[in-house]
Amino acid sequence: MKRRDFLKAGSAGLAGTILGGTGLISWTPRAHAATISKTFYITDGFITQPDGVSVYFRGFSSSSNGLNAPGEHMIVQEGDTVRITVINTLGTSHSFVIDGMVDSGRISGGQSRTIQFTAGAPGSYLYYDGRNAPYNRLTGLHGGFAVMPQGSSNQVYSGSPTFVQQYFWVFNECDPAWNNAVRNRQTPSGRYTPRYFTINGLSGRPPGAPGAMDPAIDSMADPRTKLDGHLGDRTLIRCLNAGLAKHSVHTHGNHMEWLTSNGQVRPAVWEKDIVPLDGNGGGADVIYPFDPVPDAWPPMTNTTLRQAENEGRHSAYPMHLHDEMTQTAGGGSYMFGAMTDIYFHSR
Amino acid sequence: MFNLLKNKPMMGRRRSSMGGGGMDGGGGGGGGGGDMGNACYVYPIRPAEVPALDPNPDVVFSRGVDMNIPLTMDDGNVVTMWGFSDTANGGGMDGMGGGATFPSAAMRVTEGQVAHTNLQVGMMMYHTIHHHGIEPDYRSDGVGHLSWDVNGSYTYQWRPTQAGTYFYHCHTNTVLHAEMGMYGALIVDPPEGIGTLFSGGPNYDVEVFWVVDEIDSSWHTLPWTAGTCGGDVGLNDLNPDYFVITGVDGSGNSAMNAPAISATVQRGQKLLARYICAGYHPQRLRLGGLTGTIYASDGRPLPVPVQVTEINAVSAERYDIIFEPTRTGTYLIETDIIHWITGEVLGTTRTRITVT
Ligand SMILES: [Cu+2]
Ligand SMILES: [Cu+2]
């Protein structure tokens, strides 16, 4: 990709390309394994941060002239044959890795490669570029990958608590100096001091801010990220951390059922309003039950929710990281960081 | 200062917000200067949306705001903290009124009680109270962008349904206000009362509070509005130089004989430690050779209690740990504060349990 092309993309249509949102992820189980094919284009470009600073990113993109950072989330079924074609449009070497499942090896600049593998153990994974670690991954070359248990539409792993809808929350943070070094094909040096914090590549825009409620910019409006549930809509969230910082995932409204940590099923399901998320590829699967919020007075019921809706009020609660430095952009701008909102709807 | 947002219109499409120029003369405490005249993205109360209050609450907490709480560290330096004063017990009634402690006065309520928390905020300032782990109506959740920030008086209404350890904190410009110390413990007791962790759970004879936090004193001269209108005020990078446990400098011996932090228990007695990770960096609590049993976390009983000799925690996690010591001795309880990226131990707080 020529530099002026991605500059053009960066100043105009980029955001829309990044966020061809798929909305709620539904999944239809199959009795038999299938072959799932997907082509990723390794591209680069600039993404404008909340304070107006333009920062260099790379991504596993869905088209040769777009930039998806992170790449589109994928859901497959245990036993499926997954065929990934990676077309490297850049001049640098990259790879496609899912821990325990596949490693493409080096894909040189300008080359493409098709890799085929069998979807392994059910669970949540990060696909990422394992070369020049962790720098390529941090600059955006990663995405969420889920393996559903065979024949199941509502379990994380065989026998897990069930859900009716699922989301990915892929977290990352960025130190523009590091991204710039990667752009210049240097190894980042100096203390890593992240200045921007993202969830699914986006950050918050509070009401009244430029870009607020624009799903291409605002993580509180992006349908891939904000939770919408009717009472009782048990919602799986696959939390994955491409960044280096350890986080504290915090939901208001309901506690989360904490099912897995770093790919391991936990010995017992704890109800937590905080779930730890390790840096450097950490993961946690949680279910947000969309139960009536337990401590409201008068109690929340379907009727009170419907009344709120009739009055034009949103029964909404935030999800934010509680390591609150993540709630900033460029050293200030509280609420322009890694957060989203959770909307309760009547049935 | 680069100030990207302050001149933008502040009218939201789903909620209105304050204009950038409406806060002149605001701020307070902490010796802060700079942009005290600018607050962006704070959301005034919408009176028509405020719910009616239960006229007969079982318990009422009254809180003001104090932005000048001197905290003397072991090295003799004084760091200015912010907090909530208990206005029903002699604390100031407005933002300058003083009278608060760090941490703020605890709230203690019994499961099933209808509770009111009245917050009084002085002129030209906004703060909220979020009862962390309590899950009320959104209008009582204290989150500005989804309901409102408080200037003047506002009453939150909630009814806790599950006994356990919670805390409350400000949720306005949270990154700064919570770091400045605007938090306090919130304990929900079961109907059985103090001495039982939760209905069907363990009893305890002695109770301690380990509220472990880190302080970056360079943040403690900032105004309450810092960064809200844009600009780099360093809130992405917390470099703590002090480490406190329940309001006491924990790096030396100050917390070794501190009431409700350290404890002396007899063999055969049960000690409950309510541990709250109140900082932003991860922590590791080390139990000094004792084995504790975690019965609950984040205000919820564990399906199976877990025996531990140390606990890793991240910001705002709570763990309720029961000790039934069988051997006399002095046990050092240490909490490492660990850099969220590098994993480096930045500091350690210390207290102790003496078993007789
Ligand atoms: Cu505050
Ligand atoms: Cu909190």
XYZ file of C-alpha atoms and ligand atoms in Angstrom:
705
model
C 0.000 0.000 0.000
C 1.366 3.381 -0.925
C 1.782 5.877 1.838
C -0.489 8.489 0.289
C -3.235 5.895 0.003
C -3.321 5.163 3.643
C -2.973 8.820 4.504
C -6.076 9.418 2.461
C -7.822 6.597 4.232
C -6.681 7.952 7.556
C -8.208 11.327 6.963
C -11.513 10.198 5.573
C -13.205 6.866 5.300
C -10.948 4.911 7.575
C -13.130 4.670 10.606
C -16.009 3.251 8.650
C -13.770 0.614 7.169
C -12.390 -0.377 10.527
C -15.755 -0.878 12.024
C -17.940 -2.722 9.630
C -19.695 -3.823 12.771
C -21.441 -7.147 12.846
C -23.579 -6.366 15.847
C -24.528 -9.115 18.207
C -22.870 -12.347 17.328
C -25.273 -15.183 16.879
C -24.094 -18.647 16.158
C -25.848 -21.596 14.604
C -24.317 -24.924 15.555
C -23.624 -27.534 12.915
C -23.771 -31.296 13.206
C -20.706 -31.647 11.007
C -17.446 -29.822 10.688
C -17.175 -27.280 7.915
C -14.389 -25.518 6.113
C -14.202 -21.852 7.078
C -12.199 -19.582 4.807
C -11.093 -16.062 5.559
C -8.673 -13.677 3.882
C -6.784 -11.072 5.886
C -4.822 -8.241 4.285
C -1.982 -6.925 6.379
C -2.265 -3.179 5.940
C -1.278 -0.056 7.812
C -2.454 3.496 8.285
C -3.183 6.162 10.807
C -6.010 6.348 13.310
C -6.981 9.656 14.857
C -7.064 9.461 18.642
C -9.545 11.354 20.846
C -7.159 14.281 21.339
C -6.649 14.658 17.604
C -3.271 12.956 17.478
C -2.847 10.653 14.492
C -1.153 7.375 15.397
C 0.306 4.694 13.141
C -1.321 1.228 13.258
C -1.169 -2.050 11.364
C -3.928 -4.588 11.108
C -5.254 -7.869 9.788
C -7.721 -6.063 7.574
C -10.734 -7.295 5.667
C -9.806 -5.441 2.494
C -6.592 -4.338 0.884
C -7.424 -0.660 1.234
C -8.822 -0.711 4.755
C -7.342 -0.956 8.200
C -8.890 -3.193 10.848
C -7.110 -2.889 14.168
C -8.070 -5.276 15.660
C -9.051 -7.548 12.800
C -12.582 -8.876 12.549
C -13.475 -11.378 15.224
C -13.983 -14.956 14.020
C -16.134 -17.729 15.448
C -15.689 -21.325 14.302
C -16.702 -24.721 15.634
C -14.482 -27.358 17.186
C -13.199 -29.661 14.433
C -13.777 -27.175 11.625
C -11.120 -26.829 8.989
C -10.005 -23.215 9.075
C -8.300 -21.866 5.982
C -6.717 -18.453 6.447
C -5.154 -16.566 3.581
C -2.852 -13.768 4.665
C -1.921 -11.228 2.017
C 0.904 -9.071 3.270
C 0.640 -5.714 1.497
C 3.477 -4.221 3.542
C 7.218 -4.405 3.088
C 7.823 -6.000 6.474
C 7.578 -9.646 7.562
C 4.599 -10.809 9.577
C 2.917 -14.004 10.718
C -0.443 -15.351 11.816
C -0.443 -17.210 15.123
C -3.062 -18.737 17.396
C -1.398 -20.236 20.460
C -1.749 -23.994 20.513
C -3.354 -24.079 17.072
C -1.376 -22.536 14.251
C 1.744 -20.574 13.389
C 2.087 -19.511 9.766
C 5.786 -18.792 10.077
C 7.306 -15.804 8.356
C 5.268 -14.134 5.633
C 7.669 -11.754 3.924
C 6.746 -8.336 2.612
C 4.578 -8.534 -0.482
C 3.982 -12.264 -0.033
C 0.809 -14.151 0.688
C 0.231 -17.502 2.299
C -2.699 -19.815 2.946
C -2.608 -21.834 6.119
C -5.006 -24.548 7.082
C -5.619 -25.979 10.520
C -8.229 -27.774 12.553
C -10.068 -25.736 15.158
C -8.953 -27.114 18.507
C -10.281 -26.900 22.038
C -13.348 -24.721 22.530
C -12.561 -21.335 23.984
C -11.436 -17.801 23.299
C -8.172 -16.998 21.580
C -6.226 -14.110 20.238
C -4.939 -14.401 16.714
C -1.901 -12.226 16.321
C 1.346 -11.541 14.552
C 4.003 -13.332 16.544
C 6.937 -11.665 14.788
C 8.839 -8.744 16.278
C 6.961 -9.501 19.511
C 5.269 -7.779 21.114
C 5.537 -4.753 18.853
C 3.636 -5.944 15.791
C 0.812 -7.225 17.951
C 0.644 -3.966 19.911
C 0.426 -1.886 16.751
C -2.846 -3.617 15.931
C -2.018 -6.985 14.366
C -4.403 -9.092 16.406
C -8.034 -10.075 16.708
C -10.450 -12.322 18.572
C -10.968 -15.959 17.598
C -13.520 -18.230 19.239
C -14.005 -21.966 18.983
C -17.514 -23.114 19.871
C -18.020 -26.615 21.273
C -19.231 -29.053 18.635
C -22.960 -28.773 18.109
C -23.445 -26.120 20.766
C -24.868 -22.641 20.410
C -24.886 -21.652 24.049
C -21.789 -22.934 25.826
C -18.229 -21.655 26.136
C -16.927 -25.144 26.754
C -18.797 -28.398 27.040
C -20.876 -28.258 30.193
C -20.285 -24.540 30.824
C -22.992 -22.191 32.067
C -25.047 -21.146 29.066
C -25.587 -17.870 27.247
C -27.852 -16.545 24.517
C -25.508 -14.014 22.861
C -21.801 -13.379 22.754
C -19.402 -10.472 22.366
C -15.673 -9.906 22.202
C -13.962 -7.215 24.230
C -10.439 -7.058 22.810
C -8.364 -4.559 24.780
C -5.203 -2.836 23.664
C -3.253 0.243 24.581
C -0.736 2.288 22.693
C 2.348 4.373 23.206
C 2.563 6.409 19.982
C 6.350 6.515 20.255
C 6.452 2.738 20.032
C 4.031 2.628 17.101
C 6.116 5.238 15.350
C 9.270 3.208 15.879
C 7.560 0.189 14.327
C 6.552 2.334 11.389
C 10.186 3.362 10.944
C 11.292 -0.283 11.232
C 13.107 0.388 14.448
C 12.866 -1.570 17.656
C 10.957 0.605 20.125
C 13.203 1.822 22.892
C 12.490 3.829 25.959
C 9.944 3.341 28.666
C 6.588 2.106 27.427
C 4.040 4.700 28.506
C 0.673 4.020 26.912
C -1.375 7.121 26.167
C -4.446 5.614 24.470
C -6.579 2.709 25.626
C -9.007 0.858 23.414
C -11.703 -1.790 23.444
C -12.232 -3.412 20.040
C -10.047 -0.622 18.659
C -12.290 2.171 19.920
C -12.389 4.472 22.908
C -15.143 6.346 24.696
C -16.750 9.621 23.676
C -18.917 10.968 26.476
C -22.214 12.687 25.673
C -21.550 16.017 24.020
C -18.099 15.102 22.724
C -17.289 15.231 19.034
C -18.051 11.786 17.647
C -20.218 10.733 20.560
C -22.747 8.069 19.565
C -20.941 7.522 16.253
C -20.509 3.738 16.221
C -17.406 4.095 14.055
C -15.648 6.107 16.770
C -17.420 5.787 20.119
C -16.933 2.515 22.013
C -20.123 3.314 23.936
C -22.073 3.244 20.657
C -20.350 0.462 18.695
C -22.793 -2.475 18.440
C -19.894 -4.955 18.608
C -18.881 -3.523 21.964
C -21.798 -2.050 23.924
C -24.039 -4.654 25.483
C -27.746 -4.696 24.805
C -29.836 -7.250 26.617
C -33.386 -7.910 27.583
C -33.870 -9.079 31.131
C -32.468 -12.582 31.347
C -30.394 -12.406 28.146
C -27.315 -14.127 29.500
C -24.410 -12.646 27.579
C -20.992 -14.171 27.084
C -18.124 -11.714 26.801
C -14.775 -12.982 25.611
C -12.257 -10.576 27.154
C -8.837 -10.669 25.510
C -5.860 -8.424 26.127
C -3.483 -7.696 23.255
C -1.756 -4.999 25.288
C 0.900 -5.211 27.951
C -0.946 -3.731 30.934
C -2.804 -5.899 33.412
C -6.393 -4.776 33.770
C -9.362 -4.836 36.101
C -12.577 -5.401 34.103
C -15.481 -3.863 36.013
C -19.188 -3.994 35.252
C -21.929 -2.005 36.938
C -25.506 -3.308 37.127
C -24.729 -7.002 37.486
C -21.834 -9.063 38.730
C -20.171 -11.251 36.099
C -19.932 -15.021 36.248
C -16.212 -15.655 35.858
C -15.771 -18.845 33.813
C -12.210 -18.933 32.510
C -8.862 -17.323 33.044
C -6.140 -17.425 30.368
C -7.906 -20.279 28.598
C -8.271 -22.399 31.730
C -11.694 -23.275 33.085
C -11.848 -22.017 36.657
C -12.433 -24.621 39.381
C -15.648 -22.875 40.413
C -17.700 -20.053 38.937
C -17.309 -16.913 41.044
C -19.657 -13.945 40.823
C -17.430 -10.899 40.498
C -17.862 -7.216 39.800
C -14.139 -7.164 38.980
C -12.385 -9.723 36.800
C -8.608 -9.562 36.352
C -7.268 -9.584 32.812
C -3.577 -10.305 32.418
C -1.451 -8.397 29.945
C 0.395 -9.860 26.979
C -2.396 -12.055 25.643
C -4.404 -12.675 28.799
C -8.010 -13.769 28.548
C -11.150 -14.137 30.634
C -14.574 -15.444 29.648
C -17.421 -13.977 31.655
C -21.207 -14.104 31.494
C -23.167 -10.941 32.192
C -26.552 -12.340 33.176
C -28.767 -9.280 32.589
C -30.596 -10.139 35.796
C -32.677 -7.350 37.303
C -30.122 -5.174 39.077
C -30.257 -6.642 42.590
C -29.959 -3.571 44.801
C -32.482 -1.190 43.238
C -35.226 0.218 45.413
C -37.945 -0.073 44.285
C -36.820 -3.292 42.616
C -36.128 -3.404 38.887
C -38.731 -5.452 37.062
C -39.804 -5.846 33.466
C -42.538 -3.331 34.230
C -40.191 -0.691 35.612
C -37.905 -1.164 32.616
C -40.824 -0.739 30.234
C -41.922 2.366 32.089
C -38.435 3.834 31.733
C -38.489 3.046 28.023
C -41.877 4.734 27.674
C -40.430 7.824 29.340
C -37.420 7.793 27.031
C -34.992 6.916 29.810
C -32.117 4.460 29.351
C -31.469 1.926 32.098
C -27.786 1.843 31.296
C -24.648 1.044 33.251
C -20.993 1.344 32.364
C -18.295 -1.220 31.868
C -14.915 0.309 32.483
C -11.505 -0.835 33.443
C -10.916 0.059 37.095
C -7.221 0.673 36.565
C -8.492 4.143 35.789
C -5.459 5.364 33.851
C -7.139 3.435 31.022
C -10.076 5.820 31.101
C -7.986 8.650 29.693
C -6.583 9.685 26.318
C -3.363 11.626 25.851
C -2.873 12.060 29.595
C -6.304 13.527 30.399
C -9.794 13.459 28.888
C -11.500 11.153 31.367
C -14.101 8.924 29.662
C -12.167 8.849 26.371
C -10.559 5.500 27.197
C -11.398 1.797 27.266
C -15.026 1.715 28.330
C -18.492 0.945 27.037
C -22.100 0.942 28.198
C -24.562 -1.808 29.061
C -28.230 -1.277 28.173
C -31.022 -3.146 29.964
C -34.207 -3.609 27.921
C -37.605 -4.933 28.897
C -38.723 -8.234 27.460
C -1.877 23.683 27.632
C -3.274 21.971 24.577
C -6.984 22.226 25.120
C -8.753 20.402 22.373
C -12.262 20.219 23.629
C -13.047 23.223 25.707
C -14.534 25.361 23.000
C -16.648 22.651 21.468
C -20.381 22.765 22.034
C -21.274 20.574 24.953
C -24.864 19.786 24.160
C -25.283 16.046 23.976
C -27.719 14.313 21.727
C -28.880 11.882 24.323
C -28.105 13.908 27.403
C -27.261 17.503 27.953
C -23.964 18.481 29.446
C -22.397 21.498 30.939
C -20.866 24.198 28.855
C -17.140 24.669 29.099
C -17.403 28.099 30.642
C -19.826 27.442 33.440
C -17.415 26.571 36.155
C -15.500 29.778 36.796
C -14.157 30.017 40.265
C -14.720 26.351 40.914
C -12.368 23.759 42.202
C -10.904 23.597 45.582
C -8.365 22.110 47.849
C -5.069 20.623 47.086
C -3.361 23.852 46.197
C -4.452 23.239 42.640
C -4.217 25.928 40.060
C -4.342 25.746 36.321
C -7.658 25.217 34.650
C -9.984 25.435 37.621
C -12.296 27.507 35.486
C -12.849 24.681 33.022
C -14.832 21.541 33.577
C -15.948 19.540 30.593
C -18.162 16.481 30.390
C -19.795 16.829 33.751
C -23.544 16.386 33.676
C -25.902 18.367 35.900
C -28.898 16.752 37.540
C -32.011 16.579 35.349
C -34.689 17.281 37.956
C -37.566 15.786 35.943
C -35.743 12.448 35.872
C -34.940 12.281 39.584
C -36.952 9.461 41.150
C -39.166 9.889 44.180
C -37.518 8.791 47.405
C -38.879 6.289 49.869
C -40.090 8.512 52.726
C -39.068 5.937 55.325
C -35.499 4.818 54.698
C -33.999 2.450 57.249
C -30.645 4.176 57.226
C -29.377 7.535 56.012
C -25.753 8.392 55.287
C -24.822 12.044 54.948
C -21.701 12.971 53.093
C -20.032 16.235 52.198
C -16.823 16.833 50.304
C -13.499 17.788 51.845
C -10.681 18.594 49.442
C -8.051 19.466 51.977
C -7.255 16.452 54.132
C -3.620 16.526 55.228
C -2.033 13.081 55.325
C 1.328 12.974 57.054
C 3.630 10.311 55.725
C 6.400 8.527 57.600
C 8.983 10.783 55.942
C 7.269 13.855 57.374
C 5.833 15.021 54.068
C 2.197 16.013 54.028
C 0.124 14.935 51.038
C -3.261 16.555 50.444
C -6.063 14.032 50.114
C -9.718 14.512 49.164
C -12.606 12.692 50.747
C -16.187 12.582 51.886
C -17.001 14.088 55.261
C -19.651 12.520 57.480
C -21.924 15.530 57.794
C -24.161 13.802 60.312
C -21.175 13.499 62.615
C -19.550 16.885 62.562
C -18.066 16.986 59.079
C -18.274 20.073 56.908
C -21.386 20.698 54.881
C -19.750 21.979 51.738
C -16.740 21.505 49.585
C -14.534 23.617 51.826
C -16.007 22.445 55.098
C -13.312 20.025 56.107
C -13.802 17.357 58.674
C -13.230 14.305 56.516
C -10.750 11.533 57.089
C -8.819 9.389 54.641
C -10.314 6.936 53.877
C -13.752 8.466 54.250
C -16.097 7.353 57.022
C -17.292 3.810 56.464
C -20.905 3.013 55.653
C -22.372 0.036 57.433
C -25.825 -1.259 56.595
C -27.799 -4.454 57.078
C -28.897 -6.573 54.138
C -32.416 -5.643 53.067
C -32.376 -2.151 54.563
C -33.481 0.736 52.380
C -30.529 3.093 52.437
C -30.213 6.720 51.467
C -26.891 8.375 50.790
C -27.219 12.135 50.712
C -24.331 13.921 49.058
C -23.806 17.662 49.514
C -21.374 19.269 47.081
C -20.313 22.892 47.348
C -20.667 25.546 44.707
C -18.719 25.288 41.486
C -17.838 21.644 41.863
C -19.108 18.268 40.828
C -18.658 14.919 42.493
C -20.692 11.732 42.829
C -20.925 8.694 45.052
C -20.826 5.319 43.375
C -21.480 2.447 45.777
C -19.056 0.007 44.204
C -20.484 -3.509 43.912
C -23.948 -2.301 44.906
C -26.165 -2.481 41.838
C -29.033 0.021 42.114
C -31.245 1.930 39.668
C -29.056 3.833 37.188
C -30.098 7.123 38.811
C -28.554 5.968 42.067
C -25.394 4.570 40.472
C -23.431 7.804 40.567
C -22.085 7.640 37.013
C -22.250 11.088 35.439
C -22.508 10.237 31.775
C -25.406 7.819 32.359
C -27.259 9.893 34.945
C -25.610 12.996 36.409
C -22.849 14.457 38.500
C -23.832 16.240 41.688
C -23.573 19.918 42.447
C -25.669 20.913 45.450
C -27.585 18.072 47.068
C -28.561 14.652 45.810
C -29.779 11.485 47.509
C -28.935 8.020 46.225
C -31.394 5.250 47.121
C -30.391 1.598 47.325
C -31.229 -1.618 49.138
C -28.393 -4.115 49.421
C -29.437 -7.719 48.910
C -26.186 -9.511 49.636
C -23.985 -9.127 52.714
C -20.325 -8.551 52.039
C -17.521 -6.073 51.525
C -18.028 -3.158 49.184
C -16.700 0.363 48.998
C -17.944 3.704 47.807
C -16.069 6.243 45.755
C -16.454 9.325 43.619
C -17.143 8.603 39.941
C -16.534 12.134 38.573
C -13.185 12.423 36.753
C -12.703 9.124 38.540
C -9.123 8.567 37.503
C -8.165 11.564 39.624
C -10.859 11.740 42.309
C -10.562 8.120 43.458
C -6.775 8.350 43.457
C -7.073 11.486 45.605
C -8.762 9.365 48.244
C -12.467 9.935 47.658
C -13.491 6.515 48.908
C -14.579 4.679 52.021
C -15.512 1.167 53.054
C -19.100 -0.005 52.634
C -20.003 -3.060 54.670
C -23.271 -4.938 54.301
C -23.978 -7.123 57.315
C -26.390 -10.041 57.167
C -29.556 -10.032 59.296
C -27.591 -11.978 61.925
C -25.589 -8.790 62.439
C -21.946 -7.941 62.904
C -19.991 -11.097 63.650
C -21.410 -13.098 60.755
C -19.938 -12.612 57.287
C -23.106 -13.616 55.420
C -26.145 -15.747 56.179
C -24.966 -19.320 56.198
C -21.353 -18.144 56.192
C -18.670 -18.067 58.867
C -18.699 -16.112 62.119
C -15.845 -13.901 63.264
C -14.682 -12.470 66.578
C -12.292 -9.763 65.398
C -12.449 -7.683 62.235
C -9.731 -5.764 60.385
C -9.766 -3.651 57.215
C -6.898 -3.830 54.783
C -7.586 -1.104 52.264
C -4.382 -0.941 50.284
C -3.687 1.954 47.963
C -0.833 3.717 46.224
C -0.385 7.477 45.976
C 1.386 9.446 43.273
C 1.963 12.710 45.122
C 2.568 14.524 41.834
C -1.136 14.157 41.095
C -2.090 15.770 44.401
C -1.774 19.377 43.309
C -4.190 18.977 40.402
C -7.612 20.683 40.399
C -10.755 18.546 40.407
C -11.327 19.340 36.738
C -7.837 18.285 35.641
C -7.769 16.959 32.105
C -11.534 16.981 31.620
C -11.333 19.545 28.813
C -8.406 17.785 27.170
C -4.721 18.345 27.529
C -2.017 16.188 29.024
C -2.045 16.246 32.808
C -0.318 12.891 33.173
C -3.326 10.837 34.287
C -2.286 7.942 32.030
C 0.812 7.300 34.088
C 0.589 6.599 37.829
C 3.994 6.552 39.479
C 3.304 6.081 43.175
C 5.704 7.284 45.819
C 3.608 6.416 48.882
C 1.858 3.195 49.835
C -0.931 3.213 52.371
C -3.073 0.703 54.183
C -6.434 1.986 55.416
C -5.151 5.540 55.462
C -1.848 4.839 57.192
C 1.598 4.975 55.557
C 2.305 1.283 55.263
C 5.917 1.344 54.164
C 7.353 1.466 57.682
C 5.997 0.573 61.099
C 3.057 2.983 61.295
C 0.456 0.318 60.550
C 1.967 -2.323 62.818
C -0.153 -1.293 65.803
C -3.000 0.538 64.116
C -6.547 -0.083 65.307
C -8.723 -2.044 62.878
C -5.682 -2.703 60.639
C -3.427 -4.775 62.866
C -4.994 -7.116 65.391
C -4.269 -9.317 68.336
C -6.318 -12.489 68.450
C -6.326 -15.450 70.782
C -5.977 -18.967 69.560
C -9.460 -20.284 68.937
C -10.754 -16.883 67.870
C -11.711 -16.135 64.307
C -10.317 -13.064 62.592
C -11.999 -11.556 59.532
C -9.849 -9.452 57.221
C -11.744 -7.392 54.694
C -9.170 -6.720 51.994
C -9.916 -4.027 49.416
C -7.534 -3.357 46.541
C -8.123 0.396 46.456
C -5.258 1.307 44.142
C -5.006 1.115 40.373
C -1.927 -1.091 40.091
C -2.235 -4.837 40.811
C -1.407 -6.067 44.292
C -0.198 -9.229 45.957
C -1.261 -9.768 49.572
C 1.094 -12.083 51.467
C -0.115 -13.598 54.707
C 3.218 -13.997 56.476
C 2.989 -17.733 57.098
C -0.669 -17.778 58.046
C -3.217 -19.664 55.999
C -6.479 -17.839 55.444
C -9.746 -18.979 53.918
C -11.469 -16.794 51.347
C -15.204 -17.092 51.894
C -16.367 -14.265 49.683
C -15.150 -11.854 47.040
C -16.732 -8.708 45.612
C -19.704 -9.087 47.956
C -20.580 -12.603 46.852
C -19.952 -15.881 48.695
C -17.630 -18.280 46.894
C -19.303 -21.581 45.955
C -16.326 -23.336 47.529
C -14.143 -21.461 50.062
C -10.475 -21.359 49.076
C -7.457 -21.668 51.389
C -4.640 -19.277 50.575
C -1.297 -18.016 51.785
C -1.296 -15.111 49.341
C -3.792 -13.345 47.096
C -3.282 -11.560 43.801
C -5.761 -8.752 43.253
C -6.503 -6.029 40.751
C -8.107 -2.653 41.258
C -11.324 -2.659 43.325
C -11.383 -6.376 44.051
C -12.423 -7.313 47.579
C -11.620 -10.507 49.429
C -13.065 -11.587 52.777
C -10.519 -13.788 54.517
C -11.119 -15.731 57.725
C -8.158 -16.736 59.901
C -8.396 -19.361 62.624
C -4.811 -19.273 63.877
C -3.618 -22.195 65.936
C -0.052 -21.133 66.728
C 1.005 -18.163 68.778
C 3.296 -15.692 67.125
C 3.509 -12.490 65.180
C 2.649 -12.657 61.523
C 3.696 -9.957 59.071
C 0.964 -9.105 56.556
C 2.505 -7.506 53.497
C 0.962 -6.207 50.301
C 3.134 -5.591 47.285
C 1.968 -2.969 44.832
C 3.013 -4.208 41.408
C 3.452 -2.104 38.285
C 0.605 -2.910 35.891
C 2.957 -3.269 32.921
C 6.430 -4.155 34.117
C 5.432 -6.330 37.077
C 8.010 -4.512 39.186
C 7.212 -4.247 42.901
C 6.770 -0.512 43.423
C 6.225 -0.604 47.149
C 4.936 -2.720 50.005
C 2.585 -2.041 52.897
C 3.009 -3.835 56.196
C 0.855 -4.624 59.153
C 0.685 -7.602 61.492
C -1.451 -10.134 63.259
C -0.398 -11.188 66.738
C -1.707 -14.519 67.974
C -1.638 -15.108 71.731
Cu -15.170 13.597 42.944
Cu -15.409 1.314 41.585
